[in-house]
mmCIF file of C-alpha atoms in Angstrom:
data_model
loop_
_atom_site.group_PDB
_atom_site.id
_atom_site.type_symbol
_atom_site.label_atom_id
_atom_site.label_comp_id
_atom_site.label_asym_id
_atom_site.label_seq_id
_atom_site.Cartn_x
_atom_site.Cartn_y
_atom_site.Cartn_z
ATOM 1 C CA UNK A 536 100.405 94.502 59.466
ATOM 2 C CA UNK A 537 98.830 90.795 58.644
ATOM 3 C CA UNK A 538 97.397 88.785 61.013
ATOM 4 C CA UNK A 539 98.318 84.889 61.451
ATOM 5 C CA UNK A 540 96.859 81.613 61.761
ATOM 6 C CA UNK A 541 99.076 78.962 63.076
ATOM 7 C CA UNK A 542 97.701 75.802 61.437
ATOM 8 C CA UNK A 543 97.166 72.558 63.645
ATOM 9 C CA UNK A 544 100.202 70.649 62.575
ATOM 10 C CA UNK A 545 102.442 73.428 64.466
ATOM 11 C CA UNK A 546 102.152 73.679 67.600
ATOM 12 C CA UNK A 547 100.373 76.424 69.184
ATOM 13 C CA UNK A 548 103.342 77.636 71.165
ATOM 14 C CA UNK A 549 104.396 79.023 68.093
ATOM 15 C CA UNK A 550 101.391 81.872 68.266
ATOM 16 C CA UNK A 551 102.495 82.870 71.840
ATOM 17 C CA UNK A 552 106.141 83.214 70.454
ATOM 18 C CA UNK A 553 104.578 85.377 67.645
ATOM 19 C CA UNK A 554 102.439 87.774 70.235
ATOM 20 C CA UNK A 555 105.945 88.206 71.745
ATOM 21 C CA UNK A 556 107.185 89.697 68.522
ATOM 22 C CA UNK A 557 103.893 92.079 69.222
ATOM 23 C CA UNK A 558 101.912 89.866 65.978
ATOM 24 C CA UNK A 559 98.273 89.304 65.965
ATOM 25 C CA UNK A 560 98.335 85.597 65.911
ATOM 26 C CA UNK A 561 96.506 82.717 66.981
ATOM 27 C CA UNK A 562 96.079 78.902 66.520
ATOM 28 C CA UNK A 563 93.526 76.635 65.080
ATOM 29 C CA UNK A 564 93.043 75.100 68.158
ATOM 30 C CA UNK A 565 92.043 78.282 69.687
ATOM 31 C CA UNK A 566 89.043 79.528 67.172
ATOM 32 C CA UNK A 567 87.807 75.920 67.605
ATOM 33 C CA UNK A 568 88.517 74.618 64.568
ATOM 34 C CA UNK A 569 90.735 71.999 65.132
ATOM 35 C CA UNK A 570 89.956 68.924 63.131
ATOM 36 C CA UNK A 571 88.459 70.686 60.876
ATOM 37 C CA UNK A 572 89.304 70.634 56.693
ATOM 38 C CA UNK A 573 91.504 72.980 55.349
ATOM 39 C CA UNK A 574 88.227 74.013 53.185
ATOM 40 C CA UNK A 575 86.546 75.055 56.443
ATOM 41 C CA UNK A 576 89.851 76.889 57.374
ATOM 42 C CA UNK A 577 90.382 78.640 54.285
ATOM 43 C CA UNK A 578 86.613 80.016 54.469
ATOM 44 C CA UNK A 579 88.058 81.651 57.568
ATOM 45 C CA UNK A 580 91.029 83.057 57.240
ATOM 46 C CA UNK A 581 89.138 84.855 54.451
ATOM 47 C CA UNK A 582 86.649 86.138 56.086
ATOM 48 C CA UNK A 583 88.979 87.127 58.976
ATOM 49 C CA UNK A 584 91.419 88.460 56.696
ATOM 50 C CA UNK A 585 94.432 86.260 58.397
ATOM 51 C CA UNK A 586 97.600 84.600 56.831
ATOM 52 C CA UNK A 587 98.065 81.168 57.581
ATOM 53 C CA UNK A 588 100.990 79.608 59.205
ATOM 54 C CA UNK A 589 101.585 75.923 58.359
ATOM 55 C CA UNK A 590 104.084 73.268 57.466
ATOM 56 C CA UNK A 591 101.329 71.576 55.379
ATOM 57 C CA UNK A 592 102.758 71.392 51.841
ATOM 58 C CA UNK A 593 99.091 71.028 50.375
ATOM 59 C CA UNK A 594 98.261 74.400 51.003
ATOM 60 C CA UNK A 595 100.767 75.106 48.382
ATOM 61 C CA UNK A 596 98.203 73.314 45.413
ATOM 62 C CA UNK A 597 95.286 75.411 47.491
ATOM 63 C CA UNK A 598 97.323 78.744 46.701
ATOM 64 C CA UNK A 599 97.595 78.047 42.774
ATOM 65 C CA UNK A 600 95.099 75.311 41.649
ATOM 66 C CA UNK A 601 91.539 75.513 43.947
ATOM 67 C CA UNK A 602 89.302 78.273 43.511
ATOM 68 C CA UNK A 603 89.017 79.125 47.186
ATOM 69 C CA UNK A 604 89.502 83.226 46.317
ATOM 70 C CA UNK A 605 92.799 84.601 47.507
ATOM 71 C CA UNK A 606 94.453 83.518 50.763
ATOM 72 C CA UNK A 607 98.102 84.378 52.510
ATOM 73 C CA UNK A 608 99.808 81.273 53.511
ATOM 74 C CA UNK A 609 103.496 81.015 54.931
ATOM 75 C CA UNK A 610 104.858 77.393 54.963
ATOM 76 C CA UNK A 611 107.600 76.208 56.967
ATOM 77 C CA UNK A 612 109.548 73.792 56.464
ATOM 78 C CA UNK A 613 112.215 71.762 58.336
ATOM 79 C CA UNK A 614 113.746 68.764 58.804
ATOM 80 C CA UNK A 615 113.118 68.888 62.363
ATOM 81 C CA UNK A 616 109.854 69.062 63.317
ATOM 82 C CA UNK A 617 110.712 70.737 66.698
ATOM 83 C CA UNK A 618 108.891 74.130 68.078
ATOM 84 C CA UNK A 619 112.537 75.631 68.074
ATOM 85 C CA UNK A 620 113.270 74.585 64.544
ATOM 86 C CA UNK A 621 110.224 76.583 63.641
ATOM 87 C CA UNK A 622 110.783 79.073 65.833
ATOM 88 C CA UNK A 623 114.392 79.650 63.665
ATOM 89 C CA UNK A 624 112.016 80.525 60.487
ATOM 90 C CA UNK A 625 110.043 82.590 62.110
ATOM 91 C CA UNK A 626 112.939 84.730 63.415
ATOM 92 C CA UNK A 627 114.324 84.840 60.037
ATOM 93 C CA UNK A 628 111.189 86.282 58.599
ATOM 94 C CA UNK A 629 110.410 88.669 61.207
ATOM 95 C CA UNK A 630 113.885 90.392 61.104
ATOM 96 C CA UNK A 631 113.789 90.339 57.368
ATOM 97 C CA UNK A 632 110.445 92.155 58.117
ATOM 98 C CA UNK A 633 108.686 89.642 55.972
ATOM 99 C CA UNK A 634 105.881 88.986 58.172
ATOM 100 C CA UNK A 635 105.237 93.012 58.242
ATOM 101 C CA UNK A 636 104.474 93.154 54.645
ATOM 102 C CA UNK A 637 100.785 93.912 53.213
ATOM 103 C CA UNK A 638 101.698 91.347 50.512
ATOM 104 C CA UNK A 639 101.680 88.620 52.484
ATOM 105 C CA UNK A 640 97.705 88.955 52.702
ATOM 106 C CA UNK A 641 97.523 87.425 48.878
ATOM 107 C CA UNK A 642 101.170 85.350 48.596
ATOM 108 C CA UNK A 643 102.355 82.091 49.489
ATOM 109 C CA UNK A 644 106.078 81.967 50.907
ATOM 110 C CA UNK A 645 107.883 79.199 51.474
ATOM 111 C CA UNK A 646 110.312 79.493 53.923
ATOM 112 C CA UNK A 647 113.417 77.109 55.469
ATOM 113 C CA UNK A 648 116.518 78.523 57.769
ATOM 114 C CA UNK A 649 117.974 81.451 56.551
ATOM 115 C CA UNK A 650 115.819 81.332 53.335
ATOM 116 C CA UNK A 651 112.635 81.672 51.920
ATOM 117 C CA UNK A 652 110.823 82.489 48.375
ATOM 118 C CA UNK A 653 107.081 84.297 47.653
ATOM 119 C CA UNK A 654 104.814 84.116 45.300
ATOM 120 C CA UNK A 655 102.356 86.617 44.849
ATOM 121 C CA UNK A 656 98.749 85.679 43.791
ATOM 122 C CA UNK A 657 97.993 86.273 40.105
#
């Protein structure tokens, strides 16, 4: 099952409500690397083999157009930027038993209430 990284600009309530749902998850802010660039980040969910969690749309153009070596991201988006708005995605995803799948590990998914789309690294 993937591990997560819940990126800065969500709060970190939303890794606690993932350990409920018995993930491996933490936040940015917790491995000390908040501030940091999303270079720095990427070079760690890498080498810690995570999937990030973020409602940064950039990390979409990291996905297809840097070379940064393959990365998992999930972003979420809503109109509301609320932890329970968020927390609405995440349900959808886990009973789908998206965030269970090995794919996620090399994918980007965007995801939104009741839907979401991946792409699988090429």
């Amino acid at each position: 099952m993937p591990k997560f990284l819940i990126d800065e600009n969500l709060s970190p309530l939303l890794s606690n409500y993932l350990r409920s749902l018995n993930y491996n998850a933490k936040a940015v802010r917790d491995i000390g690397l908040k501030g940091e660039s999303d270079e720095k980040i990427i070079k760690w969910i890498q080498k810690n083999k995570r999937v990030l969690i973020t409602a940064d749309l950039d990390f979409g153009e990291f996905f297809y157009l840097k070379s940064f070596g393959q990365i998992g991201a999930i972003i979420l988006k809503s109109k509301s930027q609320k932890l329970g708005s968020f927390k609405e995605i995440i349900d959808y995803l886990h009973k789908g038993k998206i965030l269970k799948s090995k794919k996620l590990e090399n994918s980007l998914v965007v995801a939104i209430k009741g839907k979401y789309r991946i792409r699988k690294y090429i």
